[in-house]
Coordinates of C-alpha atoms in Angstrom, one line a residue:
M567 CA 17.0 -4.9 15.9
T568 CA 17.4 -1.4 14.7
D569 CA 15.3 1.4 16.0
P570 CA 11.8 1.7 14.4
L571 CA 11.1 4.2 11.6
V572 CA 7.9 5.0 13.5
R573 CA 6.4 3.9 16.8
L574 CA 2.8 4.4 18.0
E575 CA 2.3 4.0 21.7
N576 CA -1.3 3.8 23.1
V577 CA -2.5 6.1 20.3
S578 CA -6.2 7.1 20.3
V579 CA -8.0 9.6 18.0
R580 CA -11.5 10.9 18.8
F581 CA -13.8 13.1 16.8
D582 CA -16.4 15.1 18.8
G583 CA -15.8 12.7 21.7
R584 CA -16.4 9.6 19.5
P585 CA -13.5 7.1 19.3
A586 CA -12.1 6.5 15.8
V587 CA -8.9 4.7 16.9
Q588 CA -8.3 3.4 20.4
H589 CA -5.1 2.4 22.2
V590 CA -3.1 1.3 19.2
N591 CA 0.6 0.2 19.6
L592 CA 2.6 -0.3 16.5
S593 CA 6.3 -0.2 15.4
V594 CA 7.4 -0.3 11.8
H595 CA 11.0 -1.1 10.9
R596 CA 13.0 -1.0 7.6
G597 CA 12.0 -4.1 5.6
D598 CA 8.6 -4.5 7.2
I599 CA 5.4 -4.7 5.1
F600 CA 2.4 -4.2 7.3
T601 CA -1.1 -4.4 5.9
I602 CA -4.0 -3.0 7.9
I603 CA -7.4 -4.6 7.3
G604 CA -10.8 -4.2 8.8
P605 CA -14.4 -3.3 8.1
N606 CA -15.6 0.1 6.9
G607 CA -15.4 2.7 9.7
A608 CA -12.7 0.8 11.5
G609 CA -10.4 3.8 11.6
K610 CA -7.8 2.5 9.2
T611 CA -7.3 5.8 7.3
T612 CA -7.4 7.8 10.5
L613 CA -4.6 5.6 11.9
I614 CA -2.2 6.0 9.0
K615 CA -2.9 9.8 8.9
A616 CA -1.9 9.9 12.5
L617 CA 1.2 7.9 11.7
V618 CA 2.4 10.3 9.0
G619 CA 1.4 13.4 10.9
L620 CA -1.7 14.5 9.0
Q621 CA -4.0 13.8 11.9
A622 CA -3.4 14.9 15.5
V623 CA -3.8 12.2 18.2
T624 CA -6.1 12.6 21.2
E625 CA -4.0 10.4 23.4
G626 CA -0.7 8.6 23.2
T627 CA 2.5 9.4 21.3
V628 CA 3.8 9.0 17.7
E629 CA 7.6 8.8 17.5
R630 CA 9.3 9.2 14.1
A631 CA 12.9 8.5 13.4
P632 CA 15.0 11.8 13.0
G633 CA 15.0 12.9 9.4
L634 CA 12.4 10.3 8.4
V635 CA 11.3 10.7 4.8
I636 CA 7.7 9.5 4.2
G637 CA 6.2 8.7 0.9
Y638 CA 2.4 8.9 1.2
V639 CA -0.1 7.5 -1.4
P640 CA -3.7 8.6 -0.7
Q641 CA -6.7 6.5 -1.8
Q642 CA -7.2 8.4 -5.0
L643 CA -6.1 11.4 -7.0
Q644 CA -8.5 14.3 -6.7
I645 CA -8.2 16.8 -9.5
E646 CA -10.7 19.3 -10.8
P647 CA -12.1 17.8 -14.0
T648 CA -11.8 21.1 -15.9
L649 CA -8.1 21.6 -14.9
P650 CA -5.7 20.5 -17.6
L651 CA -2.7 18.8 -16.0
H652 CA -0.3 16.4 -17.5
V653 CA 1.8 13.8 -15.8
G654 CA 5.1 15.6 -16.1
R655 CA 3.7 18.8 -14.5
F656 CA 2.0 16.8 -11.7
M657 CA 5.4 15.2 -10.9
A658 CA 7.2 18.6 -11.1
L659 CA 4.9 19.9 -8.3
S660 CA 6.9 17.6 -6.0
G661 CA 9.8 20.1 -6.2
Q662 CA 12.2 17.4 -7.3
P663 CA 14.4 17.6 -10.4
E664 CA 12.9 16.4 -13.7
A665 CA 15.4 13.6 -14.0
E666 CA 14.3 12.2 -10.6
C667 CA 10.6 12.5 -11.6
R668 CA 11.3 10.7 -14.9
R669 CA 13.2 8.0 -13.1
A670 CA 10.3 7.4 -10.6
L671 CA 7.8 7.2 -13.5
E672 CA 10.0 4.7 -15.3
R673 CA 10.3 2.6 -12.2
T674 CA 6.5 2.4 -11.7
G675 CA 6.1 1.5 -15.4
I676 CA 4.5 4.7 -16.8
G677 CA 7.5 6.6 -18.1
H678 CA 5.9 6.7 -21.5
L679 CA 3.0 8.7 -20.1
M680 CA 5.1 11.7 -19.1
A681 CA 3.2 14.0 -21.5
S682 CA -0.3 12.5 -21.0
E683 CA -3.2 14.3 -19.5
I684 CA -4.0 12.8 -16.0
H685 CA -7.7 12.7 -16.8
H686 CA -7.0 10.3 -19.6
L687 CA -5.1 7.7 -17.4
S688 CA -6.7 4.4 -16.4
G689 CA -7.3 3.6 -12.8
G690 CA -4.1 1.5 -12.7
E691 CA -2.0 4.2 -14.3
R692 CA -3.3 6.8 -11.8
Q693 CA -2.3 4.6 -8.9
R694 CA 1.1 4.1 -10.4
L695 CA 1.4 7.8 -10.8
L696 CA 0.6 8.4 -7.1
L697 CA 3.2 5.7 -6.3
A698 CA 5.8 7.4 -8.5
R699 CA 5.1 10.7 -6.7
A700 CA 5.7 9.1 -3.4
L701 CA 8.9 7.5 -4.6
V702 CA 10.5 10.5 -6.0
R703 CA 12.1 11.5 -2.7
R704 CA 13.3 7.9 -2.0
P705 CA 11.3 7.5 1.2
D706 CA 12.3 5.6 4.3
L707 CA 8.7 4.7 4.9
L708 CA 6.1 4.2 2.2
V709 CA 2.5 4.6 3.4
L710 CA -0.3 3.6 1.1
D711 CA -4.1 3.9 1.6
E712 CA -5.9 1.4 -0.6
P713 CA -3.1 1.4 -3.3
A714 CA -5.0 -0.9 -5.6
Q715 CA -8.3 1.0 -5.6
G716 CA -9.9 1.1 -9.0
V717 CA -7.4 -1.5 -10.4
D718 CA -8.6 -4.9 -11.8
I719 CA -7.6 -8.1 -10.0
N720 CA -4.6 -8.9 -12.2
G721 CA -3.4 -5.3 -12.1
Q722 CA -3.6 -5.5 -8.3
A723 CA -1.3 -8.5 -8.3
A724 CA 1.2 -6.6 -10.4
L725 CA 1.0 -3.5 -8.2
Y726 CA 1.5 -5.4 -4.9
N727 CA 4.5 -7.2 -6.5
L728 CA 6.0 -3.8 -7.4
I729 CA 5.5 -2.6 -3.8
R730 CA 7.5 -5.6 -2.6
E731 CA 10.3 -4.9 -5.1
L732 CA 10.4 -1.3 -4.1
R733 CA 10.7 -2.3 -0.4
D734 CA 13.7 -4.4 -1.3
E735 CA 15.3 -1.7 -3.5
L736 CA 14.9 1.2 -1.1
N737 CA 15.3 -0.9 2.1
C738 CA 12.2 1.0 3.4
G739 CA 9.3 0.1 5.6
V740 CA 5.8 -0.2 4.1
I741 CA 2.5 0.1 5.7
M742 CA -0.7 0.0 3.7
I743 CA -4.5 -0.4 3.9
S744 CA -6.2 -3.0 1.8
H745 CA -9.5 -4.7 1.3
D746 CA -8.1 -7.3 -1.1
L747 CA -7.7 -10.0 1.5
H748 CA -6.5 -12.8 -0.7
L749 CA -3.8 -10.7 -2.4
V750 CA -2.9 -9.2 1.0
M751 CA -2.1 -12.6 2.3
A752 CA 0.3 -13.1 -0.6
A753 CA 1.9 -9.7 -0.6
T754 CA 2.4 -8.7 3.0
D755 CA 4.7 -9.8 5.9
K756 CA 2.4 -8.9 8.8
V757 CA -1.3 -8.2 9.1
I758 CA -3.1 -5.9 11.5
C759 CA -6.8 -6.4 11.9
L760 CA -8.3 -3.1 13.1
N761 CA -11.8 -2.3 14.3
Q762 CA -11.0 1.0 16.1
H763 CA -8.7 -1.1 18.3
V764 CA -6.2 -3.8 17.2
C765 CA -8.4 -7.0 17.2
C766 CA -5.4 -9.2 16.2
S767 CA -2.1 -9.1 14.4
G768 CA 0.5 -11.5 13.1
F769 CA 1.8 -13.4 10.1
P770 CA -0.7 -13.9 7.3
A771 CA -0.5 -17.7 7.6
D772 CA -1.6 -17.5 11.2
I773 CA -4.0 -14.7 11.4
S774 CA -6.9 -16.4 9.6
H775 CA -7.2 -18.8 12.5
D776 CA -7.5 -16.0 15.1
P777 CA -11.0 -15.8 16.7
A778 CA -11.0 -12.0 16.4
F779 CA -10.3 -12.3 12.6
I780 CA -13.2 -14.8 12.2
D781 CA -15.5 -12.6 14.2
T782 CA -14.7 -9.6 12.0
F783 CA -14.7 -11.3 8.5
G784 CA -16.7 -14.5 9.0
H785 CA -15.9 -18.2 8.8
S786 CA -16.1 -18.4 5.0
V787 CA -13.4 -15.8 4.5
A788 CA -11.2 -17.2 7.2
E789 CA -11.5 -20.7 5.7
S790 CA -10.7 -19.6 2.2
L791 CA -7.6 -17.7 3.4
A792 CA -6.4 -20.6 5.5
V793 CA -6.0 -22.7 2.3
Y794 CA -4.8 -19.9 0.1
H795 CA -1.5 -20.4 -1.7
H796 CA 0.5 -18.1 -4.0
H797 CA 3.2 -19.4 -6.3
H798 CA 4.9 -17.9 -9.3
N799 CA 4.8 -19.3 -12.8
H800 CA 3.5 -16.5 -15.1
S801 CA 3.5 -12.7 -15.3
H802 CA 1.2 -9.8 -15.8
D803 CA 1.9 -6.8 -17.9
L804 CA 1.0 -3.3 -16.8
H805 CA -2.6 -3.7 -18.0
G806 CA -3.0 -6.9 -15.9
D807 CA -3.0 -9.3 -18.9
V808 CA -1.2 -12.6 -18.4
V809 CA 2.0 -13.1 -20.4
S810 CA 4.5 -15.9 -20.5
R811 CA 7.5 -15.7 -18.3
K812 CA 9.8 -15.6 -21.3
A813 CA 7.9 -12.8 -22.8
A814 CA 7.9 -10.9 -19.5
E815 CA 11.7 -11.2 -18.8
P816 CA 12.7 -8.0 -20.8
A817 CA 10.0 -6.0 -18.9
A818 CA 11.7 -5.0 -15.7
H819 CA 8.4 -4.1 -14.0
G820 CA 6.3 -7.2 -14.7
A821 CA 4.7 -8.9 -11.8
H822 CA 5.3 -12.6 -11.4
C823 CA 2.5 -14.6 -9.9
N824 CA 0.5 -17.8 -10.2
H825 CA -2.8 -18.0 -8.4
D826 CA -2.9 -21.5 -7.1
H827 CA -6.2 -21.2 -5.2
H828 CA -7.8 -24.1 -3.4

């Protein structure tokens, strides 16, 4: 196996002596999709901020591969309501050439919004804009904090499908936080259940049986996930509406999924 893009060894973060994250070990390689789940206050955002270097660690070490390029997608876009700012200008603030900015917007399905005011974008369009901003430098590691926040259920499926496609195209690693447990089980390779420390981790098909997972999320959630299946027989457009597969084929960025829930 190749060297990890990032490795956390015995990482702890404390605020005013209070533990936010305790003794976490984690390695992310190219091709990985890790999803961090856990209750509110579990330290999920603190952990990924430590991973990308936005938060100092109190204990332990964070090792990043030399020259590592990280694309970071925060929970939401915070812009002063009275500040006029269009999509093209926001992308230009990345310092990358206009052609690269336009290419990233096209890849996330919002190239047609280049001249639109950010304040007029829908929740899903804003999340795709943040993703495009993270992609413009072609990252080795894509880090996403609640990437589907403010997006409806069908739009979430499309967004997670796009993240998997980008992982394949860029051969990058992905680590993200999510509360959308059913979609996570379909969209991720490995799951980390965090409640300040790592309660359990593993493949999605196995983790719902872990006693620590059941203690954190309850029997009803664990049972529903244990029989969850995800197949592909229709598509969603960028607004989350279902379209036929034939109709979706010309659209390079459609998300294919069928929700076969039992």
